[in-house]
Coordinates of C-alpha atoms in Angstrom, one line a residue:
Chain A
X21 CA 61.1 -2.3 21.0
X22 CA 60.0 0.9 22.4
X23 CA 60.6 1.4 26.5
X24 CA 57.5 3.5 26.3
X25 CA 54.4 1.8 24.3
X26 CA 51.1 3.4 23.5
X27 CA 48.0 2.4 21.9
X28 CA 46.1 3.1 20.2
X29 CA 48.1 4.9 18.3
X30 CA 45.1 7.0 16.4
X31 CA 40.9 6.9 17.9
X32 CA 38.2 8.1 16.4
X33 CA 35.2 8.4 18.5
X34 CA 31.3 10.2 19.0
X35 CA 30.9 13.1 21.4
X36 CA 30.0 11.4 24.6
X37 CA 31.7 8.0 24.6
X38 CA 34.2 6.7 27.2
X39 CA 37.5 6.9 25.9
X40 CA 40.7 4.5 27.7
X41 CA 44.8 5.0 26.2
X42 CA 46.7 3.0 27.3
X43 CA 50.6 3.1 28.3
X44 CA 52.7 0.2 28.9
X45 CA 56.8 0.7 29.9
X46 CA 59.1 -1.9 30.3
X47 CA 61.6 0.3 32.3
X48 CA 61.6 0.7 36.2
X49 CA 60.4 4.2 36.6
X50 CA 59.9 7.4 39.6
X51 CA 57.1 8.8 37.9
X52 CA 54.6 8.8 34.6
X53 CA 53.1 11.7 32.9
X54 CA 50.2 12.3 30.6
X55 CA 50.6 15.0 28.7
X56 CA 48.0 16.8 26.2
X57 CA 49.4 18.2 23.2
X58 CA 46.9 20.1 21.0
X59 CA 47.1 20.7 17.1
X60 CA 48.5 23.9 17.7
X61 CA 51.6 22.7 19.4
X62 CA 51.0 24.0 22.9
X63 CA 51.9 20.7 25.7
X64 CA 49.5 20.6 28.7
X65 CA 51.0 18.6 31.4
X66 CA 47.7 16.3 32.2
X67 CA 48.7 14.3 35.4
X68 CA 51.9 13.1 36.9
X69 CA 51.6 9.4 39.1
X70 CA 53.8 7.4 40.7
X71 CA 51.0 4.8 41.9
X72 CA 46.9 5.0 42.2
X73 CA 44.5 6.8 40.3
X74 CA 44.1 10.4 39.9
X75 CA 41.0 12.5 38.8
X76 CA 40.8 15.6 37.3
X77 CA 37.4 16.4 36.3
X78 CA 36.6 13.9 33.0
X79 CA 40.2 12.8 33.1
X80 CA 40.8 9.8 35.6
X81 CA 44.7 8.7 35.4
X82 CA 45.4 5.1 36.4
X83 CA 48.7 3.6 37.1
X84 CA 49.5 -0.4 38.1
X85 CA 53.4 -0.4 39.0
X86 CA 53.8 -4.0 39.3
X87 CA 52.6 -4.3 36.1
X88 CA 54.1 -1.4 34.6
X89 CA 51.2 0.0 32.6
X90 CA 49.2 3.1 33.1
X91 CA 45.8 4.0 31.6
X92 CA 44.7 7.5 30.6
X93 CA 40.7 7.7 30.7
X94 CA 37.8 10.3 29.4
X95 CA 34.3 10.7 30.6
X96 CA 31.9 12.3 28.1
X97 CA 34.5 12.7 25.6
X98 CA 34.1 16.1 23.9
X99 CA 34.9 17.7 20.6
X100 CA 37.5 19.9 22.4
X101 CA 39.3 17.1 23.6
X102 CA 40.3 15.8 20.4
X103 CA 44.2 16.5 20.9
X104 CA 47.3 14.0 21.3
X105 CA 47.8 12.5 24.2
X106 CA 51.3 11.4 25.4
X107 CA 53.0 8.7 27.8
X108 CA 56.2 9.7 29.1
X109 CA 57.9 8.2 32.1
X110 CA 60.7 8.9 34.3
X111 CA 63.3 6.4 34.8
X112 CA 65.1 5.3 37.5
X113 CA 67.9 6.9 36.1
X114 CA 66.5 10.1 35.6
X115 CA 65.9 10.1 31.8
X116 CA 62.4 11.0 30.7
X117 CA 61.0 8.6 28.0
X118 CA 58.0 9.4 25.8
X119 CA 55.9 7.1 23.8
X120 CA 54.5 8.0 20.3
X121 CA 51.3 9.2 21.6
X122 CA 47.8 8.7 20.7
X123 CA 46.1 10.9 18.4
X124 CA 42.5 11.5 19.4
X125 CA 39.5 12.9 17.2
X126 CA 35.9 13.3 19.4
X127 CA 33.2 13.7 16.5
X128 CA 30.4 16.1 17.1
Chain B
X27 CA 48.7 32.2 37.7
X28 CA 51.8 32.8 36.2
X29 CA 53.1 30.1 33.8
X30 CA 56.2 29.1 31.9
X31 CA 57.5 32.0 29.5
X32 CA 59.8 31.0 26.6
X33 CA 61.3 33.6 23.9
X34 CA 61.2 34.1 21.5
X35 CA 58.3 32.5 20.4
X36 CA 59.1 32.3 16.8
X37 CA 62.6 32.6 15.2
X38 CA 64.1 32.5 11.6
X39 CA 67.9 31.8 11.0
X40 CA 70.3 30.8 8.5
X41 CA 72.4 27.7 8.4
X42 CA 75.8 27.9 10.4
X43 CA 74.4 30.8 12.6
X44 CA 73.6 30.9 16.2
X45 CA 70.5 31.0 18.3
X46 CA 69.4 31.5 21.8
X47 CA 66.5 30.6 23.0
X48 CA 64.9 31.7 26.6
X49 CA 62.8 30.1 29.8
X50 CA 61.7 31.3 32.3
X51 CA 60.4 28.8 35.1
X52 CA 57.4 29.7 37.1
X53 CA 58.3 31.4 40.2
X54 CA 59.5 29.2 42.6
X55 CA 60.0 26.2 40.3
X56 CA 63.9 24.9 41.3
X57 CA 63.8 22.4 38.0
X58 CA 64.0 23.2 34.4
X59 CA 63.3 20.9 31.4
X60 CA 64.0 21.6 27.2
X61 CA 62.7 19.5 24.7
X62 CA 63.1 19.1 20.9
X63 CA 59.9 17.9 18.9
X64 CA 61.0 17.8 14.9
X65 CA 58.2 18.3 12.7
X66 CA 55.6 15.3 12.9
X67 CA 58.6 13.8 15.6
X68 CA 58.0 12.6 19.1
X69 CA 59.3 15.1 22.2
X70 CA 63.1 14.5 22.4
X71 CA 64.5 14.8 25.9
X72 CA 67.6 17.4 25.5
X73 CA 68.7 18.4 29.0
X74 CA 67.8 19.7 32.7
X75 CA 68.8 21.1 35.1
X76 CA 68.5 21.3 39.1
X77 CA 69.3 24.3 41.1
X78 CA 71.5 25.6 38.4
X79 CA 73.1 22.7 38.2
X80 CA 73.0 20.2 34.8
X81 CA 71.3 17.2 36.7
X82 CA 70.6 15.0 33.5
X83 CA 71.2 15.4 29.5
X84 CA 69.5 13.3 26.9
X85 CA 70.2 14.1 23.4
X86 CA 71.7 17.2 22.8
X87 CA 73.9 17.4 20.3
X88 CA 77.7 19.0 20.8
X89 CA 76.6 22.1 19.1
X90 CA 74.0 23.2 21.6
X91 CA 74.9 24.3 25.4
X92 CA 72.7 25.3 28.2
X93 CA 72.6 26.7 31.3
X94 CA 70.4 27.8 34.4
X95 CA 71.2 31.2 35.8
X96 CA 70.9 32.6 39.6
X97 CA 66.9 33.7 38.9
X98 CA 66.3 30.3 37.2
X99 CA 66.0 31.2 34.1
X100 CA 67.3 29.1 31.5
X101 CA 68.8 29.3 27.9
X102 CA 70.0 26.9 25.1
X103 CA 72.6 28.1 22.7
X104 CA 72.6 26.5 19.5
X105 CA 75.5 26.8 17.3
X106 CA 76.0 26.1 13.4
X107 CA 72.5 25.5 13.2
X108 CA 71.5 22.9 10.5
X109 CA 68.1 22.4 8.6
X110 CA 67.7 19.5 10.8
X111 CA 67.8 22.0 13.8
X112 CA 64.2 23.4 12.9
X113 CA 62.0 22.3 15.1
X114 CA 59.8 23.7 17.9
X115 CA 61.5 23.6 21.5
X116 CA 59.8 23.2 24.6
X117 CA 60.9 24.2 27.9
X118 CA 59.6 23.0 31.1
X119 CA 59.4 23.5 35.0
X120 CA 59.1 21.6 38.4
X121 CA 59.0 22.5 41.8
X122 CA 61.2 19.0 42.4
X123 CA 62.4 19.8 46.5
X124 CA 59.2 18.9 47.6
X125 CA 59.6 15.3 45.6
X126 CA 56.8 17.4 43.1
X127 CA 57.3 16.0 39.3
X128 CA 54.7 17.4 37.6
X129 CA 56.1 19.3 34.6
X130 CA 54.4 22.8 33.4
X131 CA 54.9 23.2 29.9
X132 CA 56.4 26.5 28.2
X133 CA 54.3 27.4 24.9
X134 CA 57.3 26.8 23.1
X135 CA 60.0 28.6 20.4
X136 CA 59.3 27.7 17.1
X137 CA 62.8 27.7 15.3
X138 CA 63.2 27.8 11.7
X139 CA 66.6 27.3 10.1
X140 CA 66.8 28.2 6.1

């Protein structure tokens, strides 16, 4: 079993609709990461939590420790967000961890 | 604002030869990070390091060495490359002395081996 679990693993969706990955770990971590990784190659670092929410315009990063899961939202998906979007957490022993990631498409 | 600068940005090399491949942290960044991600393969952690120092290693094979100089910079040698070895490698910074763990991605080194 992965340390780091995503899922969906691929989502399809329209322009506009509310779109929630999710990130489980089963590891005690410092820190998660969601990173954006576009078809191109190029790795965006999208948030970095070690408890709460964060927002960052559309994107709003949650993060439940005690239940060690973490939930990467997106308001008014758009076309241009269609990317992948990867989990990767820091361990308590300083190894970084990445799920699979979650391959989005956002339909025109 | 100045970002994460790795080179080359594309390189070509035969089997059993050597590569070096650069990063350069954003300014003030005390924390750098590479990567491996194979083709259609997940990020693999390879190593980091802290103030110069090596302060973790994940899978980096015996082949390939690193180091962080006196300006930060970074730069993985890989020796008797093998197909296996083509892949594209990220580098990454943090600013870590202010407990700051937010990683800034390079744009990547796309290494081919033939």
């Amino acid at each position: 079993k992965n340390e780091v679990e995503q899922s969906p693993q691929n989502l399809t969706a329209q322009e506009g609709e509310f779109i929630t990955i999710n990130c489980s770990y089963s590891v005690g971590i410092s820190a998660l990461h969601w990173l954006q990784q576009h078809p191109g190659g190029g790795i965006v670092s999208l948030f970095m939590l070690s408890s709460g929410k964060k927002k960052h315009g559309r994107l709003i990063a949650t993060i439940n420790i005690q239940e060690k899961h973490s939930s990467l939202h997106i308001t008014a998906s758009h076309p241009r967000d269609s990317a992948v979007y990867i989990c990767a957490v820091r361990s308590l022993d300083d190894k970084i961890i990445f799920g699979k990631g979650t391959r989005l498409h956002i339909l025109p | 604002a100045a970002g994460v600068i790795q080179s080359p940005r594309h390189l070509i090399k035969e089997k059993r030869e050597t590569a070096t491949l650069k990063c350069y942290p954003i300014p003030r960044h005390d924390t750098v990070y590479w990567y491996q991600q194979g083709p259609g393969q997940d990020p693999q952690f390879l190593i980091s390091f802290y103030e110069k120092m090596q302060s973790d290693k994940g899978s980096i094979p015996d082949r390939f060495s690193a180091q962080q100089f006196s300006d930060y910079h970074s730069e993985l040698n890989m020796s008797s490359l093998e197909l296996g070895d083509s892949a594209l490698y990220f580098c990454a910074s943090s600013y870590r002395v202010f407990g700051g763990d937010t990683q800034y991605f390079g744009p990547g080194t796309r290494l081919t081996v033939l």
